[in-house]
C-alpha positions as a printed Julia matrix, in Angstrom:
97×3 Matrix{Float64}:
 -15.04   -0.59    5.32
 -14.96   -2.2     1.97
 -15.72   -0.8    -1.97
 -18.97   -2.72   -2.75
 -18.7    -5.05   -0.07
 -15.5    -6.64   -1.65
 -12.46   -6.61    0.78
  -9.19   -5.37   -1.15
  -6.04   -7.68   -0.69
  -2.46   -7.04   -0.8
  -0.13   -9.5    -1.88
   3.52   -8.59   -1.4
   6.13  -11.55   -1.64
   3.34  -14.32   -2.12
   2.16  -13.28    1.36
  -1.43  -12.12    1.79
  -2.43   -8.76    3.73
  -5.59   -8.05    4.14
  -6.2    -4.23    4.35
  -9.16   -4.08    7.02
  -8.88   -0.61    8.5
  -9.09    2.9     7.16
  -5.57    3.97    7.39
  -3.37    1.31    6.62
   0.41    2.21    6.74
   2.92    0.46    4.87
   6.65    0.96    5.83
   9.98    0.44    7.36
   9.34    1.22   10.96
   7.53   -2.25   12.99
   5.55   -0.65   15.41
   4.27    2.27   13.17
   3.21   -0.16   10.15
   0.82   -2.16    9.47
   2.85   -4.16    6.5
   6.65   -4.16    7.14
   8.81   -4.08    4.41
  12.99   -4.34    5.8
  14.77   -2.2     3.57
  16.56    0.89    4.66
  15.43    2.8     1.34
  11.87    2.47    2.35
  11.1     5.27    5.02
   9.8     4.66    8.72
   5.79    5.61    7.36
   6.26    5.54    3.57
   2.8     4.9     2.17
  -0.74    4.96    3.27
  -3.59    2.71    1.89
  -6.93    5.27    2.82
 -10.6     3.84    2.29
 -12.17    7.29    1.89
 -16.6     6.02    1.39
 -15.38    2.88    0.14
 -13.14    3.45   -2.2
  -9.31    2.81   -1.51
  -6.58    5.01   -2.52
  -2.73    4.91   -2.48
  -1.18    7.96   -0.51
   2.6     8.6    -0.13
   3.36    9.69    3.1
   6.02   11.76    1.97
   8.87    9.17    1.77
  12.1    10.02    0.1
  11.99    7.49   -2.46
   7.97    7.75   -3.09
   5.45    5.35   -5.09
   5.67    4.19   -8.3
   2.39    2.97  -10.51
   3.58    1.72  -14.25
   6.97    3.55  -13.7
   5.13    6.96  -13.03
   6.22    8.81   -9.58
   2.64    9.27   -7.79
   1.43   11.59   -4.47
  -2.14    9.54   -4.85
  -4.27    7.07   -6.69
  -7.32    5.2    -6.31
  -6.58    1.53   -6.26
  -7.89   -0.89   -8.61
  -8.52   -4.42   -8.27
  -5.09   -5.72  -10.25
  -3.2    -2.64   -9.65
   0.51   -2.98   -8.91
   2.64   -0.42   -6.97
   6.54   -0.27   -6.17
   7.68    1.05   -3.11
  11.6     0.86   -4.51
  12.34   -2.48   -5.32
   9.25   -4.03   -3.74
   6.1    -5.16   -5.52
   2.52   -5.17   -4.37
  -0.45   -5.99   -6.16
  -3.89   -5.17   -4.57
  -6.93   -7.64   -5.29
 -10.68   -6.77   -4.39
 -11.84  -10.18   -3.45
């Protein structure tokens, strides 16, 4: 389950997530997420981390307010080691480690 045996990391508010399954789900909603961000703009299932053969991509999950990469509106990207999203006013940066 990891891009060239490195393990990709998610840092949101100095916390550290480690993304260790295939379909990681990043939203509002605390049983249906696998990172929880508390912010009524951010929807129930908002965004999906997918390792499709090792590589990991960023997947809106068709949220109202969507996924932003360098202030560009997104449906999906492959993730980067360094990359940083915004899910409204919310940062994360991904590390492969």
């Amino acid at each position: 389950m990891q891009a060239n045996g490195a393990k990709l990391v998610l840092y949101y508010r100095g916390q550290r997530h480690e993304v260790n399954k295939d379909r990681f789900i990043i939203g509002r909603g605390k049983q249906s997420s696998d990172l929880t961000i508390k912010d009524p703009n951010v929807s129930r299932q908002h965004a999906m981390i997918e390792n499709l053969n090792g590589q990991y991509f960023m997947v809106d999950m068709g949220s109202t307010n969507g996924i932003e990469f360098n202030g560009q509106r997104l449906q999906r990207k492959p993730i980067a080691s360094g990359d940083v999203f915004n899910i409204c006013d919310h940062e994360l940066r991904f590390v492969l480690e």
